[in-house]
Amino acid sequence: MTLNIYLSGEIHTDWREQIVEGAKGLDVNFSGPVTDHAASDDCGVTILGAEDQKYWHDHKGAMLNAIRTRHGIAQADVVVVRFGDKYKQWNAAFDAGQAAALGKPLVVLSPPEHQHALKEVHAAALAVAEEPRQVVEILRYVLTGALPG
Amino acid sequence: MTLNIYLSGEIHTDWREQIVEGAKGLDVNFSGPVTDHAASDDCGVTILGAEDQKYWHDHKGAMLNAIRTRHGIAQADVVVVRFGDKYKQWNAAFDAGQAAALGKPLVVLSPPEHQHALKEVHAAALAVAEEPRQVVEILRYVLTGALPG
Amino acid sequence: MTLNIYLSGEIHTDWREQIVEGAKGLDVNFSGPVTDHAASDDCGVTILGAEDQKYWHDHKGAMLNAIRTRHGIAQADVVVVRFGDKYKQWNAAFDAGQAAALGKPLVVLSPPEHQHALKEVHAAALAVAEEPRQVVEILRYVLTGALPG
Amino acid sequence: MTLNIYLSGEIHTDWREQIVEGAKGLDVNFSGPVTDHAASDDCGVTILGAEDQKYWHDHKGAMLNAIRTRHGIAQADVVVVRFGDKYKQWNAAFDAGQAAALGKPLVVLSPPEHQHALKEVHAAALAVAEEPRQVVEILRYVLTGALPG
Amino acid sequence: MTLNIYLSGEIHTDWREQIVEGAKGLDVNFSGPVTDHAASDDCGVTILGAEDQKYWHDHKGAMLNAIRTRHGIAQADVVVVRFGDKYKQWNAAFDAGQAAALGKPLVVLSPPEHQHALKEVHAAALAVAEEPRQVVEILRYVLTGALPG
Amino acid sequence: MTLNIYLSGEIHTDWREQIVEGAKGLDVNFSGPVTDHAASDDCGVTILGAEDQKYWHDHKGAMLNAIRTRHGIAQADVVVVRFGDKYKQWNAAFDAGQAAALGKPLVVLSPPEHQHALKEVHAAALAVAEEPRQVVEILRYVLTGALPG
Amino acid sequence: MTLNIYLSGEIHTDWREQIVEGAKGLDVNFSGPVTDHAASDDCGVTILGAEDQKYWHDHKGAMLNAIRTRHGIAQADVVVVRFGDKYKQWNAAFDAGQAAALGKPLVVLSPPEHQHALKEVHAAALAVAEEPRQVVEILRYVLTGALPG
Amino acid sequence: MTLNIYLSGEIHTDWREQIVEGAKGLDVNFSGPVTDHAASDDCGVTILGAEDQKYWHDHKGAMLNAIRTRHGIAQADVVVVRFGDKYKQWNAAFDAGQAAALGKPLVVLSPPEHQHALKEVHAAALAVAEEPRQVVEILRYVLTGALPG
């Protein structure tokens, strides 16, 4: 059994690296969005031409990024969505909604203080973790049956 | 042509009433979440029994509410998602993600200051409006071909 | 909003009647299996001809009943599955699995003593109730937003 | 032709090992649930934190296990479901229901004494066997056209 | 519960009339192909222009008829396929294959002498009847739970 | 049997009116795009605000129109696509592609001189007509079995 | 581009061998039913136990064979269905119906004398050939663009 | 992450070669229609026999080509559709419609002068480029996150 894991959400901490590192040796493939914030914001206008309006600048970029993110979610066997401490993070919740509607098993990684605000997303998840280490433990258990410790 | 419209998101202002009022005479059916905040938070424990942990209190409620919201989104011909000025509103973005993955035409109603944070959601929408009045005008145009003024 | 409710499972107590009675005035349509035990067992051979082997006797009946049960589950907006105190009730769990795979909101009605044995089914449900009255309260809340009391 | 086979159900006898051993040399991949009963029961709380209530203890575990079982069933070309002599085994019937609703060819492995209680599940199956050896013979025939003896 | 029934297959005897007559009072809607043999053969060229080649004459007609038959099968809750004593009747088996692939409950109405030749079609059916009367009895049982006699 | 017919394509002649008029008395519902050319071009900026760039002016309008056209195609039982003598008419071919991918029966109404250029679209159609009258005759035959004359 | 080809239908001549031989060097994988007539008829009772009634003898075999044929059709990129000179061949038409409903490109291989009786099946096909050689030429053209001669 | 790219549309310039060349080193697989114009027009009659009528000559060819194009679009992760300066190019718009209805990310490659006529197709695209080089840059960004320059 191989699992394709899509790592969605917050791009300002090293949570993805922690999971990829921790999962070494497991039969998993990881994918996720472009995590270079500047490239992600400007990709549309850089490739397809500048826009005067900020709205269309953002729109062109968001549509290009959607080629990657929709493909990643569609190919995933498990979608992990991380909510961090800052920013609105509506794209994370949007990805979670897509995953839920496609019937993808959803793992949410979020701090306790966001529990109430995330209750609808949590209700669609098969696991709610607080630490990247727990996501690794979930993947190991799902793939091998082995529990930590 | 009848359109079933699901009105998702913010529950603290009267935007739903404005749209329903404005759309009188059009061939539309509206649905949406339970908008009584207290009932929405406590429905799970009120019906199915109290919980000691806040997490499970919220979980039971969110799952009951999901019976209504999933049905509403699944039955909708158009999903309107409103982002307001306050709160995290991850449930709004989560609903938008479900609508997008199900191929439902998505109309976003959001203030200009949230434009950048909502760019991924906007990129999946067929219209981005700032005022409930515009949503009514969209529905009227889609149903009858008539433009305002 | 109208809800089509499929009432699956145990056929030896009056739980269906309690729900139908309690839900009077709500915008719901109920369906369910044939609850006449003898007819349900013998329908196949009565209509299509006798069988020497008990296996094929049962098989012919179970296939005829499947015309009704599959249609009911497929048309349902909510599937309620009741597990009682007696019998194997594998057909109830089988219906629950069908409902889950079809993405139908699932409400389980089961006594506390079966909690551990039903944990996989419960994990796929949006509500787990112990009394028919609670199912009625769920339907009323989902349809109208009103809570008991 | 390669067949992915999901082996669902009873975890207390060596029926899986018999099938895997018997199918050596055939072009098949086997998967199934975690069969370590204790790990399966406690995985949720071990990884995601303890629960006071038995219900939520079980719930967290059942949801983690669902990541594996749903993936296994979704990827399967054939689902084999084993019903043994003991326990309620509602999870086996639940898996069979999921397989049926997803249009997966279903093979049931069950003792004769459960025939009547399993008639709805049998009616959805393409084969009903009593011995693991017969499942191997089915796989060999389906893949190679060769019959036993 | 209303059932939409598609009556496919043989068009040379009055089996459809027998079923429609027998089902009076039941909550069913019947549909089926155009049963006027000459119209069915010539509809394409009559409306869309003559063809020199018999193949294209037949092709144009068969495609027009497919507008009706595909719609009827797609809308059906139950598909009844009748095999008679004469002709190749490949269109009946073709309709049965479509119904099976779409997950429609299939009832086959066929004489005993065709049993071996129809075994693959029978294996996909939920009922195999020999007389139109039995189809009526099936519909009555499925809708009302009442058995004959 | 009721048929929902979506009339896609050319908006400069009265072909839709001819079909609607000719089909009086048949059990059909017609839908189609907004056929007021100016409204169709300007709906986006009229409702959602002006754009400096022609591209975004058109884009906003095309996306609003898509709410109506996608819904119409999705609800249709038969999609009729008309190619006229003038303009590029890529939207007509685009609608035909959507209809084909969704498995909708497709009727093409096109002049003989476009035959070669439309061969891929014709190959996906169940009927290719030259006159609106023929579309009416097809609908009458499909619904009633009656042929002209 | 690799194509998975399912070769359905007649099992009494060497048409499959001709196609497999002719397609050597092309990037294709072939599958098909068990073509050993006796094994195909008796597989059910040989593996799962004898039956007194011919109907159930056939039924058990047809269901086992369905594990292979449904998988083959579901995995196929192109389904080729051969109608020969003899027998009823309803299983061939049944397979063609399944392929059509699943949206699989269908190639029919049939003698001219069956043209009228097969017109509904032909109307769902993308090619109608008379010789195995033509099927090979189709596969070569589709994969490489090369035409014979 | 590997991307399967279908290159649809205009076959008279070397835009496909430019993209394939530019994308060297990226993890992509390209497919597309047969681009030999004569072979594409005549494949049907060459393999399956001559036709007197131009319509059926074209029809047979278009249906054979559909085996390849439908497969290519169905297997694609991204569909690129090129509109050139000449011809009607309805097949390009038809492919775009199929891609859109299947939820495939769509990239349109078209000259500025066709902007207004293509607005419905553009509104369904995630990117609209004018030069093959931009398509390569999109693929590189989507796969690696790297922007040009």
PDB file of C-alpha atoms in Angstrom, chain E residues 31 34 38-40 42-43 46-49 60 63-68 70-72 75, chain F residues 1-3 77-78 105 107 125-129 134 137-138 141-145 147-148:
ATOM      1  CA  SER E  31     -41.826   4.127 -20.366  1.00  0.00           C
ATOM      2  CA  VAL E  34     -41.230   3.218 -29.740  1.00  0.00           C
ATOM      3  CA  ALA E  38     -41.921   0.433 -39.125  1.00  0.00           C
ATOM      4  CA  ALA E  39     -41.631   3.857 -37.521  1.00  0.00           C
ATOM      5  CA  SER E  40     -38.732   2.651 -35.428  1.00  0.00           C
ATOM      6  CA  ASP E  42     -37.537   4.411 -40.718  1.00  0.00           C
ATOM      7  CA  CYS E  43     -37.593   7.373 -38.341  1.00  0.00           C
ATOM      8  CA  THR E  46     -38.048  10.046 -42.742  1.00  0.00           C
ATOM      9  CA  ILE E  47     -37.013  13.051 -40.684  1.00  0.00           C
ATOM     10  CA  LEU E  48     -33.389  13.602 -41.664  1.00  0.00           C
ATOM     11  CA  GLY E  49     -33.285  12.489 -45.294  1.00  0.00           C
ATOM     12  CA  LYS E  60     -29.783   7.181 -38.520  1.00  0.00           C
ATOM     13  CA  MET E  63     -29.432   6.939 -33.230  1.00  0.00           C
ATOM     14  CA  LEU E  64     -32.782   8.742 -33.092  1.00  0.00           C
ATOM     15  CA  ASN E  65     -34.274   5.880 -31.124  1.00  0.00           C
ATOM     16  CA  ALA E  66     -31.315   6.080 -28.748  1.00  0.00           C
ATOM     17  CA  ILE E  67     -32.444   9.564 -27.664  1.00  0.00           C
ATOM     18  CA  ARG E  68     -35.569   7.955 -26.276  1.00  0.00           C
ATOM     19  CA  ARG E  70     -31.141   6.190 -23.176  1.00  0.00           C
ATOM     20  CA  HIS E  71     -33.362   8.759 -21.517  1.00  0.00           C
ATOM     21  CA  GLY E  72     -35.827   6.107 -20.477  1.00  0.00           C
ATOM     22  CA  GLN E  75     -34.654   7.918 -15.623  1.00  0.00           C
TER      23      GLN E  75
ATOM     24  CA  MET F   1     -42.185  11.426 -20.343  1.00  0.00           C
ATOM     25  CA  THR F   2     -41.157  15.065 -20.188  1.00  0.00           C
ATOM     26  CA  LEU F   3     -38.031  16.272 -21.986  1.00  0.00           C
ATOM     27  CA  ASP F  77     -32.346  15.702 -21.325  1.00  0.00           C
ATOM     28  CA  VAL F  78     -31.455  16.728 -24.885  1.00  0.00           C
ATOM     29  CA  PRO F 105     -28.024  13.266 -26.238  1.00  0.00           C
ATOM     30  CA  VAL F 107     -28.745  17.180 -31.749  1.00  0.00           C
ATOM     31  CA  ALA F 125     -24.345  13.766 -32.081  1.00  0.00           C
ATOM     32  CA  LEU F 126     -27.358  11.458 -32.256  1.00  0.00           C
ATOM     33  CA  ALA F 127     -28.884  13.577 -35.016  1.00  0.00           C
ATOM     34  CA  VAL F 128     -27.700  16.212 -37.481  1.00  0.00           C
ATOM     35  CA  ALA F 129     -30.465  18.393 -38.863  1.00  0.00           C
ATOM     36  CA  GLN F 134     -36.569  18.648 -38.291  1.00  0.00           C
ATOM     37  CA  GLU F 137     -40.053  16.318 -35.778  1.00  0.00           C
ATOM     38  CA  ILE F 138     -37.342  14.594 -33.770  1.00  0.00           C
ATOM     39  CA  TYR F 141     -41.052  11.248 -32.626  1.00  0.00           C
ATOM     40  CA  VAL F 142     -39.001  10.752 -29.472  1.00  0.00           C
ATOM     41  CA  LEU F 143     -41.930  11.718 -27.256  1.00  0.00           C
ATOM     42  CA  THR F 144     -44.861  10.195 -29.122  1.00  0.00           C
ATOM     43  CA  GLY F 145     -43.539   7.829 -31.790  1.00  0.00           C
ATOM     44  CA  LEU F 147     -43.536  10.544 -37.748  1.00  0.00           C
ATOM     45  CA  PRO F 148     -44.282  13.511 -40.013  1.00  0.00           C
TER      46      PRO F 148
END
